[in-house]
Amino acid sequence: MIIITGAAGFIGFHLSKKLLSEGHRILGIDNLNDYYDVNLKKERLKLLKETYKGSDLFKFIKCDLKDSNKINNIFKKNKPKIVINLAAQAGVRYSIENPKSYIDSNLVGFGNILECCRTHEIEHLIFASSSSVYGGNRSLPFKEDDGVNHPVSLYAATKRANELMAHTYSHLYKLPTTGLRFFTVYGPWGRPDMGYFIFTSKILKGETIKIFNNGDMMRDFTYIDDIVDGIKSLIYKSPTTNNNFDLNMPKPSESWAPFKLFNLGNSTPIKLMSFIKTIEEALGLEAKKEFLPMQMGDVEATYADMKLLDNWINFKPKTTIKKGIGEFTKWYLKYYKI
């Protein structure tokens, strides 16, 4: 059995759907919080439940990762072999307004997951980190061996803390662990707080979209199918102890422990204005635009160096922005009956 936390979330839903279609048994966990439209989360779950109704492939439990006793009982009863932790309080800007929720979910909750993985001898833990850990770095593309000690948001700090916590458990308890730094994931059933979702909504309503840093941003937009393919390929390729690790010249991307960190992005950064133009073309509408300065907690550019992941699992993203946005807008129009 595979446990997927955040199963009602954007990535968790798509990953669950893919693995279920291949015959894996999935136990989904989610607290269904109201950070964004709960109905969207419930619709994702409904689709999974209806598709696999009558089979024993999919099971869902509503649970907050902060509830250590309940989480431990779930592990004890279901005896999972693989854990994929995608649950987190998301959003860079919201972390400025509500820092406590990030500490509760991303630190306390993740700590409980690590402890359950240790106690119940999990074979492989895969967890979501974020490109935001690169913080104020200016050197592009971002490489796993770059320094990540200057976060510019609490969200980024919690994700970096997750990496350090996971490495410690991997070292102390020989827990095979893989961390993935996701780069701006987009696609159907996405998060309504993300820029592409907001842009689409406002363009269709004839409302003005806000473009920060005067549009001089670049993002490594990564389509959801590529993210899912990357995670899926890693499930049964767990890290092992590296006896050749050089303690005199340590690399952040490597460890003596059974621990790996990888970027998971598209490796093709796109200017924000080009991205918006692609949405306009997909909708056949032109956006009304308001240009604003950079927001606090934001970064100017993200760009994933994908060499390490490619070397590890022979992975290359396949989806172009035009195709990905086309799939998203098609879903959006159908889902909202426009």
CSV table of C-alpha atoms in Angstrom, one decimal:
chain,number,residue,atom,x,y,z
A,1,MET,CA,0.0,0.0,0.0
A,2,ILE,CA,1.1,3.6,-0.7
A,3,ILE,CA,0.0,6.4,1.5
A,4,ILE,CA,-0.4,9.8,-0.2
A,5,THR,CA,-0.9,12.8,2.0
A,6,GLY,CA,-2.6,15.8,0.5
A,7,ALA,CA,-4.5,13.4,-1.7
A,8,ALA,CA,-7.3,15.9,-2.3
A,9,GLY,CA,-4.8,18.5,-3.3
A,10,PHE,CA,-3.7,19.3,-6.8
A,11,ILE,CA,-0.6,17.1,-7.1
A,12,GLY,CA,-1.9,14.5,-4.7
A,13,PHE,CA,-5.1,14.0,-6.8
A,14,HIS,CA,-3.3,13.6,-10.1
A,15,LEU,CA,-0.7,11.2,-8.6
A,16,SER,CA,-3.4,9.1,-6.9
A,17,LYS,CA,-5.3,8.9,-10.2
A,18,LYS,CA,-2.3,7.8,-12.1
A,19,LEU,CA,-1.2,5.2,-9.6
A,20,LEU,CA,-4.7,3.8,-9.2
A,21,SER,CA,-5.0,3.4,-13.0
A,22,GLU,CA,-1.9,1.2,-12.8
A,23,GLY,CA,-3.4,-1.0,-10.0
A,24,HIS,CA,-1.6,0.4,-7.0
A,25,ARG,CA,-3.5,0.4,-3.7
A,26,ILE,CA,-3.7,4.0,-2.4
A,27,LEU,CA,-4.6,5.4,1.1
A,28,GLY,CA,-5.3,9.1,0.7
A,29,ILE,CA,-5.0,11.4,3.7
A,30,ASP,CA,-6.1,15.1,3.6
A,31,ASN,CA,-7.5,17.6,6.2
A,32,LEU,CA,-9.6,19.3,3.5
A,33,ASN,CA,-8.7,22.8,4.9
A,34,ASP,CA,-10.3,25.9,3.5
A,35,TYR,CA,-7.1,27.7,2.2
A,36,TYR,CA,-8.8,27.5,-1.2
A,37,ASP,CA,-12.2,26.3,-2.4
A,38,VAL,CA,-13.0,23.1,-0.5
A,39,ASN,CA,-15.5,22.1,-3.1
A,40,LEU,CA,-12.7,21.7,-5.6
A,41,LYS,CA,-11.0,19.3,-3.2
A,42,LYS,CA,-14.2,17.4,-2.7
A,43,GLU,CA,-14.8,17.1,-6.4
A,44,ARG,CA,-11.3,15.7,-6.9
A,45,LEU,CA,-12.0,13.1,-4.2
A,46,LYS,CA,-15.4,12.3,-5.6
A,47,LEU,CA,-13.8,11.5,-9.0
A,48,LEU,CA,-11.3,9.1,-7.4
A,49,LYS,CA,-14.0,7.5,-5.3
A,50,GLU,CA,-16.5,7.1,-8.1
A,51,THR,CA,-13.8,5.7,-10.5
A,52,TYR,CA,-12.7,3.1,-8.1
A,53,LYS,CA,-16.0,2.4,-6.3
A,54,GLY,CA,-16.4,-1.3,-5.4
A,55,SER,CA,-12.7,-2.0,-5.5
A,56,ASP,CA,-10.3,-2.0,-2.6
A,57,LEU,CA,-7.7,0.1,-4.5
A,58,PHE,CA,-8.6,3.6,-3.0
A,59,LYS,CA,-9.3,4.5,0.6
A,60,PHE,CA,-9.6,8.0,2.0
A,61,ILE,CA,-9.2,9.2,5.6
A,62,LYS,CA,-9.8,12.8,6.6
A,63,CYS,CA,-7.0,13.7,9.0
A,64,ASP,CA,-4.8,16.6,10.0
A,65,LEU,CA,-1.1,15.7,10.1
A,66,LYS,CA,-0.8,17.6,13.4
A,67,ASP,CA,-2.9,14.8,15.0
A,68,SER,CA,0.0,12.5,15.8
A,69,ASN,CA,-2.1,9.8,17.5
A,70,LYS,CA,-4.5,9.5,14.6
A,71,ILE,CA,-1.7,9.5,12.0
A,72,ASN,CA,0.2,6.8,14.0
A,73,ASN,CA,-3.0,4.6,14.2
A,74,ILE,CA,-3.5,5.0,10.4
A,75,PHE,CA,0.1,3.7,9.8
A,76,LYS,CA,-0.3,0.9,12.3
A,77,LYS,CA,-3.6,-0.3,10.9
A,78,ASN,CA,-2.8,0.0,7.2
A,79,LYS,CA,0.9,-1.0,7.2
A,80,PRO,CA,2.1,1.1,4.2
A,81,LYS,CA,5.4,0.4,2.4
A,82,ILE,CA,5.7,3.7,0.6
A,83,VAL,CA,4.8,7.2,1.8
A,84,ILE,CA,4.5,10.2,-0.5
A,85,ASN,CA,4.0,13.4,1.6
A,86,LEU,CA,2.4,16.1,-0.5
A,87,ALA,CA,0.4,17.7,2.3
A,88,ALA,CA,1.4,21.2,3.3
A,89,GLN,CA,0.2,24.6,3.8
A,90,ALA,CA,1.0,26.1,0.4
A,91,GLY,CA,1.4,29.6,-0.9
A,92,VAL,CA,4.3,32.1,-0.5
A,93,ARG,CA,2.2,35.2,0.0
A,94,TYR,CA,-0.2,33.6,2.5
A,95,SER,CA,2.8,32.7,4.7
A,96,ILE,CA,3.4,36.4,5.2
A,97,GLU,CA,-0.2,36.9,6.5
A,98,ASN,CA,-0.6,33.6,8.5
A,99,PRO,CA,2.8,32.2,9.5
A,100,LYS,CA,1.4,29.9,12.3
A,101,SER,CA,-0.5,27.7,9.9
A,102,TYR,CA,2.9,27.0,8.1
A,103,ILE,CA,4.6,26.1,11.3
A,104,ASP,CA,1.7,23.8,12.3
A,105,SER,CA,1.3,22.0,8.9
A,106,ASN,CA,4.8,22.1,7.4
A,107,LEU,CA,6.9,21.6,10.5
A,108,VAL,CA,4.7,19.8,13.1
A,109,GLY,CA,2.8,17.8,10.6
A,110,PHE,CA,5.9,16.7,8.7
A,111,GLY,CA,7.6,15.8,11.9
A,112,ASN,CA,4.7,13.4,12.7
A,113,ILE,CA,5.1,11.9,9.2
A,114,LEU,CA,8.8,11.3,9.8
A,115,GLU,CA,8.2,9.7,13.2
A,116,CYS,CA,5.6,7.4,11.7
A,117,CYS,CA,7.9,6.4,8.9
A,118,ARG,CA,10.6,5.6,11.4
A,119,THR,CA,8.4,3.7,13.8
A,120,HIS,CA,6.7,1.6,11.1
A,121,GLU,CA,9.8,1.0,9.0
A,122,ILE,CA,8.7,2.6,5.8
A,123,GLU,CA,10.7,1.4,2.7
A,124,HIS,CA,10.7,4.8,1.0
A,125,LEU,CA,9.6,8.3,1.9
A,126,ILE,CA,9.1,10.8,-0.9
A,127,PHE,CA,8.3,14.3,0.1
A,128,ALA,CA,7.5,17.6,-1.5
A,129,SER,CA,9.9,20.5,-1.2
A,130,SER,CA,9.9,23.6,-3.4
A,131,SER,CA,11.9,25.7,-5.7
A,132,SER,CA,11.2,28.5,-3.2
A,133,VAL,CA,14.1,27.2,-1.1
A,134,TYR,CA,16.5,28.8,-3.5
A,135,GLY,CA,15.4,32.2,-2.1
A,136,GLY,CA,17.5,35.1,-3.2
A,137,ASN,CA,19.8,33.1,-5.4
A,138,ARG,CA,20.6,34.9,-8.7
A,139,SER,CA,22.7,32.2,-10.4
A,140,LEU,CA,20.6,30.3,-13.0
A,141,PRO,CA,19.7,27.5,-13.5
A,142,PHE,CA,19.2,26.5,-9.8
A,143,LYS,CA,21.2,23.4,-9.0
A,144,GLU,CA,20.8,21.1,-6.0
A,145,ASP,CA,24.3,22.0,-4.9
A,146,ASP,CA,23.6,25.7,-4.6
A,147,GLY,CA,23.4,27.3,-1.2
A,148,VAL,CA,19.9,27.6,0.1
A,149,ASN,CA,20.4,29.5,3.3
A,150,HIS,CA,18.7,32.7,2.4
A,151,PRO,CA,14.9,32.1,2.1
A,152,VAL,CA,12.7,35.1,1.4
A,153,SER,CA,9.4,33.7,2.7
A,154,LEU,CA,8.4,31.5,5.7
A,155,TYR,CA,7.0,29.0,3.3
A,156,ALA,CA,10.4,28.6,1.8
A,157,ALA,CA,12.0,28.3,5.2
A,158,THR,CA,9.6,25.5,6.2
A,159,LYS,CA,10.4,23.6,3.0
A,160,ARG,CA,14.1,23.9,3.7
A,161,ALA,CA,13.5,22.8,7.2
A,162,ASN,CA,11.7,19.7,5.9
A,163,GLU,CA,14.8,18.8,3.9
A,164,LEU,CA,17.0,19.1,6.9
A,165,MET,CA,14.6,17.1,9.1
A,166,ALA,CA,14.3,14.4,6.5
A,167,HIS,CA,18.0,14.1,6.2
A,168,THR,CA,18.4,13.8,9.9
A,169,TYR,CA,15.9,10.9,10.0
A,170,SER,CA,17.6,9.3,7.1
A,171,HIS,CA,21.0,9.5,8.8
A,172,LEU,CA,19.8,8.4,12.3
A,173,TYR,CA,17.3,5.7,11.4
A,174,LYS,CA,18.5,4.7,7.9
A,175,LEU,CA,15.1,5.8,6.4
A,176,PRO,CA,15.4,5.9,2.6
A,177,THR,CA,14.2,9.4,1.7
A,178,THR,CA,13.8,11.5,-1.5
A,179,GLY,CA,13.0,15.2,-1.5
A,180,LEU,CA,11.6,16.9,-4.6
A,181,ARG,CA,11.9,20.6,-5.2
A,182,PHE,CA,8.8,21.3,-7.4
A,183,PHE,CA,8.9,24.3,-9.8
A,184,THR,CA,5.6,26.2,-10.4
A,185,VAL,CA,3.2,23.3,-11.1
A,186,TYR,CA,0.2,24.0,-13.3
A,187,GLY,CA,-2.6,22.1,-15.1
A,188,PRO,CA,-6.2,20.9,-14.9
A,189,TRP,CA,-7.7,20.7,-11.4
A,190,GLY,CA,-5.1,23.2,-10.2
A,191,ARG,CA,-5.0,25.5,-7.3
A,192,PRO,CA,-7.2,28.6,-7.6
A,193,ASP,CA,-4.6,30.8,-5.7
A,194,MET,CA,-2.0,30.2,-8.5
A,195,GLY,CA,-1.4,33.0,-11.0
A,196,TYR,CA,-2.5,31.1,-14.2
A,197,PHE,CA,-5.8,30.2,-12.5
A,198,ILE,CA,-6.4,33.8,-11.4
A,199,PHE,CA,-5.4,35.2,-14.8
A,200,THR,CA,-7.8,32.8,-16.6
A,201,SER,CA,-10.7,33.7,-14.3
A,202,LYS,CA,-10.2,37.4,-14.6
A,203,ILE,CA,-9.6,37.4,-18.4
A,204,LEU,CA,-12.9,35.5,-18.9
A,205,LYS,CA,-14.7,38.0,-16.6
A,206,GLY,CA,-13.2,41.0,-18.3
A,207,GLU,CA,-11.4,42.0,-15.1
A,208,THR,CA,-8.0,43.5,-14.8
A,209,ILE,CA,-5.1,41.2,-14.0
A,210,LYS,CA,-2.3,42.4,-11.7
A,211,ILE,CA,1.2,41.8,-13.1
A,212,PHE,CA,3.9,42.2,-10.5
A,213,ASN,CA,7.5,43.3,-11.1
A,214,ASN,CA,6.1,45.0,-14.2
A,215,GLY,CA,6.0,41.6,-15.9
A,216,ASP,CA,9.8,41.0,-15.6
A,217,MET,CA,9.5,37.6,-13.9
A,218,MET,CA,10.5,34.3,-15.2
A,219,ARG,CA,9.1,31.0,-14.0
A,220,ASP,CA,9.9,27.4,-14.8
A,221,PHE,CA,6.3,26.4,-15.3
A,222,THR,CA,6.0,22.6,-15.0
A,223,TYR,CA,2.9,20.7,-16.2
A,224,ILE,CA,1.2,18.3,-13.8
A,225,ASP,CA,1.7,15.2,-15.9
A,226,ASP,CA,5.4,15.7,-15.9
A,227,ILE,CA,5.4,16.1,-12.1
A,228,VAL,CA,3.4,12.9,-11.7
A,229,ASP,CA,5.7,11.0,-14.1
A,230,GLY,CA,8.7,12.1,-12.2
A,231,ILE,CA,7.3,11.1,-8.8
A,232,LYS,CA,6.1,7.7,-10.2
A,233,SER,CA,9.5,6.9,-11.6
A,234,LEU,CA,11.1,7.5,-8.2
A,235,ILE,CA,8.8,5.3,-6.0
A,236,TYR,CA,10.7,2.1,-6.4
A,237,LYS,CA,14.2,3.7,-6.8
A,238,SER,CA,15.0,4.5,-3.2
A,239,PRO,CA,18.3,6.0,-2.2
A,240,THR,CA,21.0,3.8,-0.6
A,241,THR,CA,23.9,4.5,1.8
A,242,ASN,CA,26.8,6.1,0.0
A,243,ASN,CA,30.1,4.9,1.6
A,244,ASN,CA,32.1,7.1,-0.8
A,245,PHE,CA,30.7,10.4,0.4
A,246,ASP,CA,33.5,12.9,0.9
A,247,LEU,CA,33.1,14.5,4.3
A,248,ASN,CA,35.9,16.9,3.5
A,249,MET,CA,34.2,18.3,0.4
A,250,PRO,CA,30.5,17.6,1.1
A,251,LYS,CA,27.9,18.3,-1.7
A,252,PRO,CA,24.4,19.5,-0.6
A,253,SER,CA,22.9,17.2,-3.2
A,254,GLU,CA,24.5,14.1,-1.8
A,255,SER,CA,24.8,12.3,1.6
A,256,TRP,CA,26.3,9.3,3.3
A,257,ALA,CA,22.8,8.5,4.4
A,258,PRO,CA,20.1,7.0,2.1
A,259,PHE,CA,18.9,10.4,1.1
A,260,LYS,CA,18.5,12.3,-2.2
A,261,LEU,CA,17.3,15.8,-3.2
A,262,PHE,CA,16.2,16.6,-6.7
A,263,ASN,CA,14.8,19.5,-8.7
A,264,LEU,CA,11.6,18.6,-10.5
A,265,GLY,CA,10.8,21.2,-13.1
A,266,ASN,CA,10.5,21.9,-16.8
A,267,SER,CA,14.0,23.3,-17.2
A,268,THR,CA,12.6,25.9,-19.7
A,269,PRO,CA,11.8,29.2,-17.9
A,270,ILE,CA,9.2,31.4,-19.5
A,271,LYS,CA,8.7,35.1,-19.1
A,272,LEU,CA,5.5,36.0,-17.3
A,273,MET,CA,4.3,38.1,-20.2
A,274,SER,CA,4.8,35.2,-22.6
A,275,PHE,CA,2.9,32.9,-20.3
A,276,ILE,CA,0.0,35.4,-20.1
A,277,LYS,CA,0.0,35.7,-23.9
A,278,THR,CA,-0.3,31.9,-24.1
A,279,ILE,CA,-3.4,32.0,-21.9
A,280,GLU,CA,-4.9,34.9,-24.0
A,281,GLU,CA,-4.4,32.9,-27.2
A,282,ALA,CA,-5.9,29.7,-25.6
A,283,LEU,CA,-9.0,31.8,-24.5
A,284,GLY,CA,-9.2,34.0,-27.6
A,285,LEU,CA,-9.3,37.0,-25.4
A,286,GLU,CA,-7.0,39.9,-24.4
A,287,ALA,CA,-6.3,40.6,-20.8
A,288,LYS,CA,-6.7,44.0,-19.2
A,289,LYS,CA,-3.4,44.6,-17.4
A,290,GLU,CA,-2.2,46.5,-14.3
A,291,PHE,CA,1.6,46.6,-13.8
A,292,LEU,CA,2.8,46.6,-10.2
A,293,PRO,CA,6.1,46.4,-8.3
A,294,MET,CA,7.6,43.2,-7.0
A,295,GLN,CA,5.7,41.7,-4.0
A,296,MET,CA,7.4,40.9,-0.8
A,297,GLY,CA,8.4,37.2,-0.6
A,298,ASP,CA,8.6,36.8,-4.4
A,299,VAL,CA,11.6,36.0,-6.5
A,300,GLU,CA,12.4,37.3,-10.0
A,301,ALA,CA,13.2,34.0,-11.7
A,302,THR,CA,13.1,30.2,-11.2
A,303,TYR,CA,14.9,27.7,-13.5
A,304,ALA,CA,15.5,24.1,-12.7
A,305,ASP,CA,18.7,22.3,-13.6
A,306,MET,CA,17.5,18.8,-14.2
A,307,LYS,CA,20.7,16.9,-14.7
A,308,LEU,CA,20.7,15.0,-11.4
A,309,LEU,CA,17.2,13.7,-11.8
A,310,ASP,CA,17.9,12.8,-15.4
A,311,ASN,CA,21.0,10.8,-14.4
A,312,TRP,CA,19.1,9.1,-11.6
A,313,ILE,CA,15.9,8.0,-13.4
A,314,ASN,CA,16.4,9.1,-17.1
A,315,PHE,CA,13.7,11.7,-16.7
A,316,LYS,CA,12.9,14.6,-19.1
A,317,PRO,CA,9.8,16.7,-19.0
A,318,LYS,CA,7.7,16.5,-22.2
A,319,THR,CA,4.9,19.1,-22.0
A,320,THR,CA,5.2,22.5,-23.8
A,321,ILE,CA,3.6,25.6,-22.3
A,322,LYS,CA,1.2,25.8,-25.3
A,323,LYS,CA,-0.1,22.2,-24.8
A,324,GLY,CA,-0.2,22.5,-21.0
A,325,ILE,CA,-2.2,25.8,-21.0
A,326,GLY,CA,-4.4,24.4,-23.7
A,327,GLU,CA,-5.3,21.5,-21.5
A,328,PHE,CA,-5.8,23.7,-18.5
A,329,THR,CA,-8.1,26.2,-20.2
A,330,LYS,CA,-10.1,23.3,-21.8
A,331,TRP,CA,-10.7,21.8,-18.3
A,332,TYR,CA,-11.5,25.3,-16.8
A,333,LEU,CA,-14.2,26.1,-19.3
A,334,LYS,CA,-15.8,22.7,-18.9
A,335,TYR,CA,-15.5,22.6,-15.1
A,336,TYR,CA,-17.0,26.1,-14.6
A,337,LYS,CA,-19.5,25.6,-17.4
A,338,ILE,CA,-18.4,28.6,-19.5
